[in-house]
Coordinates of C-alpha atoms in Angstrom, one line a residue:
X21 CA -66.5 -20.4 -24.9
X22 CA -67.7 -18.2 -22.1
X23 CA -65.5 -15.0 -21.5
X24 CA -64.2 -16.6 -17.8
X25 CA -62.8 -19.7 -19.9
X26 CA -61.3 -17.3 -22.4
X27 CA -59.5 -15.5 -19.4
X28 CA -58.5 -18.2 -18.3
X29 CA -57.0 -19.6 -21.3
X30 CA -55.2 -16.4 -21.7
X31 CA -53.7 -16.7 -18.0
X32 CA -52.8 -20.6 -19.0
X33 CA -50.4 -19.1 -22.0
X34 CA -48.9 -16.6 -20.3
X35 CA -47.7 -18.8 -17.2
X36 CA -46.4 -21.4 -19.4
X37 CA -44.5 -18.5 -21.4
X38 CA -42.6 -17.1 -18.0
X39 CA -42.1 -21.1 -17.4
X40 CA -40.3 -21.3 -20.5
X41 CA -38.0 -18.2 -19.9
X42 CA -37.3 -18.8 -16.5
X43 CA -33.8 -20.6 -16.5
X44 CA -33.0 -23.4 -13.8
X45 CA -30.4 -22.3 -10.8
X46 CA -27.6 -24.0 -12.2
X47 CA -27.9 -22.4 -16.1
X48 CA -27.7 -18.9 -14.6
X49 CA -25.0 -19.4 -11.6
X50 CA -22.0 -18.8 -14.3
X51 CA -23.5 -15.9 -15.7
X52 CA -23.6 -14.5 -11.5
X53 CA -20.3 -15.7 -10.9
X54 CA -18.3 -13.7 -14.1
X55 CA -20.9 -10.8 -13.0
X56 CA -19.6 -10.9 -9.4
X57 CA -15.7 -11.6 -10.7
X58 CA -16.3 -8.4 -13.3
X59 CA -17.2 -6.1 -10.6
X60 CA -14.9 -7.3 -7.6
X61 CA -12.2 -6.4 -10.4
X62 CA -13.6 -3.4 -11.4
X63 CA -13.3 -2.3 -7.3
X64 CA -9.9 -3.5 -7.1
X65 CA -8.6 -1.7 -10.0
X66 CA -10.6 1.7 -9.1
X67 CA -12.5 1.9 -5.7
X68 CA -9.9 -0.3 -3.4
X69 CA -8.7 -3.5 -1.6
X70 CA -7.4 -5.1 1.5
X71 CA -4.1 -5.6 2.7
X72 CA -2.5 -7.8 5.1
X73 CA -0.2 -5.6 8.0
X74 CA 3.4 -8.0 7.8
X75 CA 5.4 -5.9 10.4
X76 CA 5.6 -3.7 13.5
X77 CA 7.0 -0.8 11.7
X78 CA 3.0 0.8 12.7
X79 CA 2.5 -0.1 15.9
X80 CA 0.2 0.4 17.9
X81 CA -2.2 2.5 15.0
X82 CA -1.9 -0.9 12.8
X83 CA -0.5 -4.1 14.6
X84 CA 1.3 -6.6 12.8
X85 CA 4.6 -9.1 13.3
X86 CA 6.2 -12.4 11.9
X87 CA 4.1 -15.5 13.3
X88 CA 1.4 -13.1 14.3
X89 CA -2.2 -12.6 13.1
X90 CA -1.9 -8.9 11.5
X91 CA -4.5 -6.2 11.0
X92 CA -6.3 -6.3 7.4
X93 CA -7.2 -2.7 6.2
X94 CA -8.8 -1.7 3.5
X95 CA -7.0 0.4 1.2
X96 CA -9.3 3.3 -1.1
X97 CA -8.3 4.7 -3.8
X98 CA -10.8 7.4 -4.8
X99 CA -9.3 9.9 -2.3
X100 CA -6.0 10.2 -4.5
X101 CA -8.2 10.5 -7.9
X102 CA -8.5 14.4 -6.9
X103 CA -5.9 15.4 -5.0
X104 CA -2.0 14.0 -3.5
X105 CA -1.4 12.4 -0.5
X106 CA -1.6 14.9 3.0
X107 CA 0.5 14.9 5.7
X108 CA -0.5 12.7 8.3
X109 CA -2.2 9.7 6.1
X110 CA -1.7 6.4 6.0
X111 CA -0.5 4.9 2.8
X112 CA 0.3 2.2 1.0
X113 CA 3.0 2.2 -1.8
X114 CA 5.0 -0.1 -3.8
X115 CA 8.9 0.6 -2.6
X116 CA 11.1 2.0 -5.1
X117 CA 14.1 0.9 -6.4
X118 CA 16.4 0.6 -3.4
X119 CA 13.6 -0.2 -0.8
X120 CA 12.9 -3.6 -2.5
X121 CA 17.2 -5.2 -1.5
X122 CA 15.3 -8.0 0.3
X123 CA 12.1 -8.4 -1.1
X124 CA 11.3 -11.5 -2.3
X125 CA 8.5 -12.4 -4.6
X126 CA 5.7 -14.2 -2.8
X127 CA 4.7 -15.9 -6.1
X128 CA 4.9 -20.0 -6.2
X129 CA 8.2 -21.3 -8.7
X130 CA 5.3 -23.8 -9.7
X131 CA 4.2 -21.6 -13.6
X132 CA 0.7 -23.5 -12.9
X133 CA 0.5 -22.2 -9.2
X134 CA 1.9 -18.8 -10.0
X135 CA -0.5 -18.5 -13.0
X136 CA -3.7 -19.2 -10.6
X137 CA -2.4 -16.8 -7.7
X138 CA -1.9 -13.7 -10.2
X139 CA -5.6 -14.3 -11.5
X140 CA -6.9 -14.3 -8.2
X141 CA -4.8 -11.3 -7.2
X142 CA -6.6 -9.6 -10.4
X143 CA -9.6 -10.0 -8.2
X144 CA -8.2 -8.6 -4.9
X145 CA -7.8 -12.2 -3.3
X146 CA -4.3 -13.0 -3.7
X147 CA -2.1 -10.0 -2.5
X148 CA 0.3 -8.7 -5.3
X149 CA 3.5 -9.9 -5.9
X150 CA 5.2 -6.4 -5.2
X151 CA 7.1 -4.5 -2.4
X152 CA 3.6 -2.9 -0.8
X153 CA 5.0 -0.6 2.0
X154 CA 2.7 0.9 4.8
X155 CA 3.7 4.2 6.3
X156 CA 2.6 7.8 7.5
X157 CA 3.0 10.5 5.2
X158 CA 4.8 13.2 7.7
X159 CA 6.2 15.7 4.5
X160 CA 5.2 16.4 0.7
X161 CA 6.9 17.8 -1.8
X162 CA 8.7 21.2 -1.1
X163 CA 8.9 20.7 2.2
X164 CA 12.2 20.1 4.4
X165 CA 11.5 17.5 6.8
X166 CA 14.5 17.1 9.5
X167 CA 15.5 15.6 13.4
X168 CA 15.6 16.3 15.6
X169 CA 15.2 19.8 18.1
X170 CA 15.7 19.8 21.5
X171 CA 12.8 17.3 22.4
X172 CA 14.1 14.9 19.8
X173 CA 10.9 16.0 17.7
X174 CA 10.5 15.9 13.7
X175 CA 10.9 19.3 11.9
X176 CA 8.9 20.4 9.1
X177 CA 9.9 23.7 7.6
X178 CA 11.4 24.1 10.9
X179 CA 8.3 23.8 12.6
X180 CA 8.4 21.0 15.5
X181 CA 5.8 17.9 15.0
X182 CA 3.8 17.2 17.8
X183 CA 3.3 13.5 16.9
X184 CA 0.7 11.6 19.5
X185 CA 0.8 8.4 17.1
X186 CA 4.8 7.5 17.2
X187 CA 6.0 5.6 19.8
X188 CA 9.5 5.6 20.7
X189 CA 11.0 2.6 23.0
X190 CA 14.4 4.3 23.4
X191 CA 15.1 8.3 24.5
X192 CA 16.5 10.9 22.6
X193 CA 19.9 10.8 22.6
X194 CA 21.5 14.0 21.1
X195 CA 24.2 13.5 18.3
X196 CA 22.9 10.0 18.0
X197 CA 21.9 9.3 14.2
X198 CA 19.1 7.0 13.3
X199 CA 19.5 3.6 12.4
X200 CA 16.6 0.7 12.8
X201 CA 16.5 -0.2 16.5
X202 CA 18.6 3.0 17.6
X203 CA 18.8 6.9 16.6
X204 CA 16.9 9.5 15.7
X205 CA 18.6 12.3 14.5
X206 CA 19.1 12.4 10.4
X207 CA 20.2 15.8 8.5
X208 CA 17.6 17.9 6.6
X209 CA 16.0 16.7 3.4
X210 CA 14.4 19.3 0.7
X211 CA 11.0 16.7 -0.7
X212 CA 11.3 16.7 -4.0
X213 CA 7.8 17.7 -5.7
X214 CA 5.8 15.1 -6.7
X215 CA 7.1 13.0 -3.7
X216 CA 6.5 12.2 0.0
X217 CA 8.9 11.6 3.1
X218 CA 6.9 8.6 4.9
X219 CA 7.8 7.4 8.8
X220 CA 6.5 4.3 10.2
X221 CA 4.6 5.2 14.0
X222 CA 6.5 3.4 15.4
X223 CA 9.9 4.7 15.4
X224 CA 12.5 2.9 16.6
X225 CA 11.6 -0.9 14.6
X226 CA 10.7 1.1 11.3
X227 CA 12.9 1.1 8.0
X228 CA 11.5 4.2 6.3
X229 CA 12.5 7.3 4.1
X230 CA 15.5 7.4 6.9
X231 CA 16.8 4.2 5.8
X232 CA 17.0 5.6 2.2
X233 CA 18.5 8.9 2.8
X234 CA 21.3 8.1 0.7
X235 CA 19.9 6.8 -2.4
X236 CA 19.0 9.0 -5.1
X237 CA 15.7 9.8 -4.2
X238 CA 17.1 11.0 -0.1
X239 CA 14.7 8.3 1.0
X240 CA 11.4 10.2 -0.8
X241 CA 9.0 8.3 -2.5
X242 CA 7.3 9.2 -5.9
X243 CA 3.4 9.9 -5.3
X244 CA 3.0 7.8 -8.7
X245 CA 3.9 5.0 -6.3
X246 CA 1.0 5.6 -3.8
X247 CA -1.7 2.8 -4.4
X248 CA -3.9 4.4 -1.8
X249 CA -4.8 5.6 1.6
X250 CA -5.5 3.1 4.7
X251 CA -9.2 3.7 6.0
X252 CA -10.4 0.8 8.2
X253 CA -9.2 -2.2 9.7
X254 CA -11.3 -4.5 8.8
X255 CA -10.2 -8.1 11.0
X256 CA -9.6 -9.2 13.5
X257 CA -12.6 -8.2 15.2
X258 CA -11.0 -6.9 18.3
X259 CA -9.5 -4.0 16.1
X260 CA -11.8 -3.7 13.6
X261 CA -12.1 0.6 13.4
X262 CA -10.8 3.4 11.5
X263 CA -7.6 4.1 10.6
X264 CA -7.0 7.7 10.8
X265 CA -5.4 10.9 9.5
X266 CA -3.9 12.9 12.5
X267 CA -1.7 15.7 10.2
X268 CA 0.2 16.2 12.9
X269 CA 1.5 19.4 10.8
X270 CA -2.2 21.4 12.2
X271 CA -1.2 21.4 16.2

């Protein structure tokens, strides 16, 4: 045997080897698909997700009503590994206690159906079936956060908030307090440490901490309860962008 018909002998072998490894499409596309479900988990539990916008309580920065098409954001959750929430950031959090009076779970009565939509939530594709409130961190903890002065402007520390993200549809009307849909005014609150006093932009269709001001927590919200800060709206298309912090504390 010549050396050329041993090296070619030798090439014969090795090609059927690989032949023999080499798996057809359909053997390997479970091993992909648990791959692909292990790490869209893994970035749900610890990088981030997306979020569907229900209401109006953020117009215009986020857009969203019933019977509407509302903005999807992506929520990450790396920012609050390191550090708490700052004034002026857009967060999501699970309501406490007495924020949840009319939630209802979102979760099929059917135990098969409910059973497949909390596996799929595991993978960030089935929203979870909990009170997830969007809002704009305007105080942290040891703060006093108040309205209204003169202007009919938030005070921090006693510092007026220039705010060019709220949108109010009615005028200041001194001595008038809040309530959804009317006033502003509410008396001051001391944030606890370890909390946050969150305001939805826009102001006057917006249920936030000034709907709670009575409860035990004055309407604050635990940071423990922060599952992360809005950075991008990712659909529709017309809106797709960044969703930014304006700390409105800084002007």
């Amino acid at each position: 045997m010549s050396v050329s018909d041993s090296d070619d002998e030798r090439v014969r072998r090795s090609r059927r080897r690989r032949e023999k490894k080499q798996r057809p499409f359909w053997q390997e596309l479970p091993i992909l698909v648990v791959i692909a479900a292990v790490i869209a988990a893994l970035m749900v539990t610890f990088v981030g997700r997306p979020y569907v916008i229900p209401s109006q309580s953020m117009e215009t920065t986020l857009h969203g009503c019933a019977g509407c098409t509302g903005d999807r954001i992506y929520v990450q959750k790396l920012s609050y590994y390191w550090g708490d929430p700052k004034p002026g950031d857009v967060v999501v959090f699970v309501g406490p206690p007495s924020w949840n009076t009319h939630y209802q779970s979102i979760r099929s009565d059917n135990a098969v159906a409910r059973g497949v939509q909390n596996f799929f939530s595991f993978f960030g594709l089935v929203p979870p079936d909990e009170n997830d409130l969007v809002k704009r961190v305007i105080a942290v903890g040891g703060q006093t956060v108040q309205c209204c002065d003169a202007q009919g402007r938030v005070l921090v520390d006693g510092k007026p908030l220039d705010e060019p993200y709220a949108r109010y549809l009615l005028p200041y009307v001194p001595g008038q307090p809040y309530g959804p849909g009317g006033g502003r005014e509410f008396k001051p609150v001391k944030v606890p440490e370890g909390h946050l006093w969150v305001m939805g932009d826009n102001r006057n269709e917006s249920a936030d901490s000034r709907a709670h001001i009575t409860d035990e927590l004055q309407g604050t919200v635990p940071v423990d309860n922060v599952r992360g800060k809005a950075v991008f709206k990712i659909w529709p298309p017309s809106r797709i962008g960044p969703v930014r912090s304006e700390n409105a504390q800084a002007n």
